[in-house]
Amino acid sequence: MMPHAAAATPQLLRRVNAQAVLRHIRGADVATGTELMALTGLTRASVIAVCEDLIGRGWIVELDQPRTVPANPRKGRPARRFAFNREAGFVLGLDIGAATTTAAVADLRGTVIGRSSESFRAADIPAQERIGVIDLACRQALEAAGTDPGTVLAVGAGIAAPVDRDGNVLVTQRFWSLFDVGLRSALKDLHGWTVLLENDANLAALGERWRGSGAGVDDLVVLLAGERLGAGVMESGRLLHGRGGAAGEMGYLDMVEGVGSSDGIAALARQWSAAGGGPSAGGPASAPRVFEDAAAGDAAALAILDRISERMARVIASIASLINPEQVVIGGAVAESAGALLPGITARLPRFTATPPRVTVSPLGDKIVTVGAIRHALDFVEANALELELAG
Amino acid sequence: MMPHAAAATPQLLRRVNAQAVLRHIRGADVATGTELMALTGLTRASVIAVCEDLIGRGWIVELDQPRTVPANPRKGRPARRFAFNREAGFVLGLDIGAATTTAAVADLRGTVIGRSSESFRAADIPAQERIGVIDLACRQALEAAGTDPGTVLAVGAGIAAPVDRDGNVLVTQRFWSLFDVGLRSALKDLHGWTVLLENDANLAALGERWRGSGAGVDDLVVLLAGERLGAGVMESGRLLHGRGGAAGEMGYLDMVEGVGSSDGIAALARQWSAAGGGPSAGGPASAPRVFEDAAAGDAAALAILDRISERMARVIASIASLINPEQVVIGGAVAESAGALLPGITARLPRFTATPPRVTVSPLGDKIVTVGAIRHALDFVEANALELELAG
DNA sequence: AGGAATATATTTAGCTTGTATCTAAATTAC
DNA sequence: GTAATTTAGATACAAGCTAAATATATTCCT
């Protein structure tokens, strides 16, 4: 007949209230019953019952009374003090690139406590070997963190391919399509992990909103603009995927200039530098070199940066017209040097769009995807905390 | 300290379950207790209790036992039959254009039972007079529907300006900025109505997904492409607004051609026709005339349509790259004739984007905005049903 | 040091809403 | 007319919340 929704039973109340209490305890350093009463609107009896429940499940711990006299001594019976158990489990954040995979382990507050990278032997290795390399990076990161696979509650994984809302890679145009499905089931089979696959630019957006220059911005676009160009779009605090997960895949967006439209800043700098000349025309036309030369005042390099700024301004303006974000963050491999592009971009925007966003450069460097992957995994854990089993 | 969320009390359960039951009854023509048990997962006792509740509040009615023998006679004690009370209240859908306002009255199933249009005396009349004209259209439509202002549960209103998520017009660049705020409070003061302001293209998207060619499509874009060009964007079944409500305002999007980028199909046809010539170059260069001429095989007119197709294909491709919708619907004043553009657009799309959406033409004609406004109002009523007072 | 004041903790009674189970009612089929 | 079948209604009970009364631990003041 219909996929009938589960009936709301009294147990649902406890779930909802426990979730609210847990959220507040997670946000605070330490919480007392009275604070939680004010925050949740529950009575003391309910708050305490919920806390006992959460302690039993391992999500929070009760702290001992401080032996030392507290800084500002308060009258009355001392309150029981509850704290989030940030080591109730851990999450993994993966940045799976074409050449290298980086794994980062974080506790439930998001503090990274282990990290490891492994490179693939070649670009065309079979899926099985690729999974082996990824798994190795994960295990090394866990070891560095001093924990083991059994404590992992969720894995966020970013790849440079369209991923739809359900974590499936639909587009069959690349080798990923074969590979990714293998990854999810492989890590499930190996360790029992829940793997949340996402597009790398989308994860970059999550990361930037969490701990980058877009902190707290609900309408945010992150341009992952190193070698390739991809956008992670958040509207009203939610990631946009589109029908097949290809939202933000700016594949053919640029219909004006002759360059490949999926080229990022680094690729453009290299190409135009190789074609154009300048003092470093003789040497290898690397992107860092172009930025260096421009910083030193070289006219040809400056002209290239200007051209890149123009191009980025057009891309950002298209985004501004369609999505109207509050802020656009430029991230990826060239983020450190991309600051030099900002004035040129910002100055051009009003010519191209009536709603120019704030444009900034990511402070997260090459960690942008793993940070976002961790956030993605934490979001899952926080949403499903009361359904997850904690391993001792 | 914090905006503390309301605690989940046992009453919440009833609210949740009543909402679920009401949703199912609204969807079905008539429902029995046994059906609702299966659909909601509740026990019979709870289902009956909820239904009694809903009857008391006026949202549903209990039907008499049919005197006639039913078509397929069933064994056992006959079930009580519950039906949605589609006349528990009504909603208004407004299309507030620059020259004319149209008001439509619908019952709670969305059937339009009254309609009225009123034009403004001039473009620059004061806000007070404008509100008066709108109010007149509303009252006439209500009279035509045989009901009165007291039965209106919500009003959806579409305007051709950016409106943010909260229904506020932020951009101050047009006379709307003064006008709209007046509308909400004016109709609240006059009749006690809750007015939900939205961008007209956004409402078009709601309408198209509800009763147009995008029925049931979660990732849908509607181009309102008459005189002006605006997009209503839905992703995962939700409308996109962006920071200031300007998402889909394609203001300066086109950086390629010399035409004003906010021009819609009709405007383009007129401009290019006036500039270009053709058999009807002597007469008034109206958009319908261009489509007529093209249908008759006129080469110049065909060339203009081709040029429009190219332009629309580029716009749609930009959208496809950023949002990846499943479908794009072209609506607005020219929707009837826009079918002639479809082959030209569809053929060009693969050149511009790797993820071409299905492109269709709206069947809703000039009712597209009022239909969407009704849907918008119904969404509000359905979400807030159990908090709303029913009059009469 | 001892009592008052204060803040927190715990207990008890009662309300709402749900489930589960049993009995009653109304209809069809033979 | 009786059995089978389906729905309705009633009773018992469990979960979770509130509210109010009572108990406990600490600081402040004399």
Short mmCIF file of C-alpha atoms in Angstrom, two decimals, chain A residues 1-13 16-17 20 23-24 35 37-42 165 171 173 218-219 231 233 235-253 255-256 313-315 317-326 350-355, chain B residues 1-13 16-17 20 23-24 35 37-42 165 171 173 218-219 231 233 235-253 255-256 313-315 317-326 350-355:
data_model
loop_
_atom_site.label_atom_id
_atom_site.label_comp_id
_atom_site.label_asym_id
_atom_site.label_seq_id
_atom_site.Cartn_x
_atom_site.Cartn_y
_atom_site.Cartn_z
CA MET A 1 0.00 0.00 0.00
CA MET A 2 2.38 2.65 1.23
CA PRO A 3 5.71 2.81 3.01
CA HIS A 4 3.99 3.44 6.30
CA ALA A 5 5.88 5.66 8.65
CA ALA A 6 6.67 4.32 12.08
CA ALA A 7 4.04 5.32 14.60
CA ALA A 8 5.08 7.87 17.19
CA THR A 9 5.27 6.02 20.50
CA PRO A 10 6.24 7.39 23.91
CA GLN A 11 9.76 6.13 23.23
CA LEU A 12 10.02 8.71 20.50
CA LEU A 13 9.80 11.42 23.13
CA VAL A 16 13.89 13.49 20.79
CA ASN A 17 14.73 14.76 24.24
CA ALA A 20 18.40 17.64 22.40
CA ARG A 23 23.35 18.25 21.42
CA HIS A 24 23.66 20.77 24.20
CA GLU A 35 21.62 24.38 32.56
CA MET A 37 16.67 22.34 32.06
CA ALA A 38 16.91 25.91 30.83
CA LEU A 39 18.24 24.85 27.45
CA THR A 40 15.77 22.09 26.70
CA GLY A 41 12.69 23.21 28.63
CA LEU A 42 12.48 19.83 30.35
CA ARG A 165 22.30 12.24 -2.31
CA VAL A 171 27.76 8.78 -13.91
CA GLN A 173 31.91 8.07 -17.60
CA ASP A 218 24.36 29.07 5.47
CA ASP A 219 24.51 30.05 1.80
CA ALA A 231 31.95 23.73 -6.80
CA VAL A 233 27.16 24.44 -3.07
CA GLU A 235 22.01 26.60 0.37
CA SER A 236 20.29 27.18 3.67
CA GLY A 237 22.91 25.01 5.32
CA ARG A 238 22.31 22.02 3.07
CA LEU A 239 24.43 20.57 0.33
CA LEU A 240 23.03 20.66 -3.17
CA HIS A 241 23.35 17.49 -5.22
CA GLY A 242 20.93 17.70 -8.10
CA ARG A 243 19.45 14.75 -9.85
CA GLY A 244 22.60 12.75 -10.41
CA GLY A 245 24.92 14.41 -7.93
CA ALA A 246 26.46 16.56 -10.65
CA ALA A 247 25.50 19.90 -9.11
CA GLY A 248 28.60 22.05 -9.09
CA GLU A 249 30.32 20.01 -11.75
CA MET A 250 31.12 22.96 -13.91
CA GLY A 251 32.05 20.72 -16.76
CA TYR A 252 31.21 22.79 -19.76
CA LEU A 253 30.16 25.93 -17.98
CA MET A 255 31.20 28.85 -23.24
CA VAL A 256 33.19 31.98 -23.84
CA ALA A 313 34.86 36.48 -11.69
CA ARG A 314 32.68 35.24 -14.53
CA VAL A 315 32.30 31.84 -12.95
CA ALA A 317 29.02 35.72 -11.17
CA SER A 318 27.18 32.85 -12.81
CA ILE A 319 26.93 31.20 -9.45
CA ALA A 320 25.82 34.43 -7.80
CA SER A 321 23.02 34.87 -10.32
CA LEU A 322 21.68 31.37 -9.91
CA ILE A 323 22.30 30.61 -6.25
CA ASN A 324 22.86 33.99 -4.62
CA PRO A 325 25.29 32.77 -1.97
CA GLU A 326 26.44 35.04 0.80
CA PRO A 350 29.65 44.06 -9.82
CA ARG A 351 29.95 44.24 -13.59
CA PHE A 352 28.71 40.69 -13.94
CA THR A 353 26.10 40.25 -11.22
CA ALA A 354 23.66 42.33 -9.22
CA THR A 355 24.26 40.22 -6.12
CA MET B 1 21.32 31.65 27.14
CA MET B 2 19.98 29.98 24.04
CA PRO B 3 16.70 29.86 22.15
CA HIS B 4 15.69 26.71 23.95
CA ALA B 5 13.65 24.32 21.90
CA ALA B 6 10.30 23.30 23.30
CA ALA B 7 10.53 20.10 25.26
CA ALA B 8 8.94 17.05 23.70
CA THR B 9 5.87 16.32 25.78
CA PRO B 10 3.34 13.51 25.35
CA GLN B 11 1.16 16.00 23.45
CA LEU B 12 3.80 16.03 20.75
CA LEU B 13 3.02 12.40 20.03
CA VAL B 16 2.79 13.86 15.11
CA ASN B 17 0.30 11.06 14.78
CA ALA B 20 0.27 11.52 9.80
CA ARG B 23 -1.95 13.43 5.63
CA HIS B 24 -3.23 10.01 4.67
CA GLU B 35 -6.59 1.46 6.40
CA MET B 37 -3.82 1.49 11.01
CA ALA B 38 -1.89 -0.08 8.17
CA LEU B 39 -0.72 3.26 6.85
CA THR B 40 0.43 4.79 10.11
CA GLY B 41 1.39 1.75 12.15
CA LEU B 42 -0.84 2.87 15.00
CA ARG B 165 13.21 32.50 2.88
CA VAL B 171 16.63 44.27 -2.28
CA GLN B 173 16.39 48.61 -5.84
CA ASP B 218 12.30 16.75 -7.05
CA ASP B 219 15.08 18.51 -8.92
CA ALA B 231 14.21 30.96 -12.67
CA VAL B 233 14.87 26.40 -8.64
CA GLU B 235 16.47 20.92 -5.39
CA SER B 236 15.46 17.79 -3.54
CA GLY B 237 11.91 19.08 -3.44
CA ARG B 238 12.83 22.39 -1.78
CA LEU B 239 12.90 25.87 -3.18
CA LEU B 240 16.24 27.61 -3.32
CA HIS B 241 16.38 31.19 -2.15
CA GLY B 242 19.98 32.08 -1.50
CA ARG B 243 21.12 34.71 0.93
CA GLY B 244 18.83 37.52 -0.16
CA GLY B 245 16.22 35.59 -2.08
CA ALA B 246 17.88 36.42 -5.37
CA ALA B 247 18.57 32.82 -6.40
CA GLY B 248 17.33 32.41 -9.94
CA GLU B 249 17.39 36.13 -10.63
CA MET B 250 19.40 35.80 -13.78
CA GLY B 251 20.03 39.51 -13.84
CA TYR B 252 23.36 39.76 -15.53
CA LEU B 253 23.85 36.09 -16.29
CA MET B 255 27.89 37.90 -20.53
CA VAL B 256 28.12 36.84 -24.11
CA ALA B 313 20.18 26.48 -24.48
CA ARG B 314 23.09 28.40 -23.02
CA VAL B 315 21.06 29.56 -20.06
CA ALA B 317 23.23 24.63 -19.76
CA SER B 318 24.54 27.02 -17.11
CA ILE B 319 21.79 25.87 -14.83
CA ALA B 320 22.46 22.23 -15.63
CA SER B 321 26.13 22.59 -14.74
CA LEU B 322 25.48 24.24 -11.43
CA ILE B 323 22.29 22.59 -10.24
CA ASN B 324 21.96 19.43 -12.30
CA PRO B 325 18.15 19.39 -12.39
CA GLU B 326 16.28 16.44 -13.81
CA PRO B 350 24.76 18.31 -25.19
CA ARG B 351 27.26 20.75 -26.67
CA PHE B 352 27.06 22.95 -23.61
CA THR B 353 26.67 20.59 -20.67
CA ALA B 354 27.53 17.04 -19.71
CA THR B 355 24.28 16.66 -17.80
#
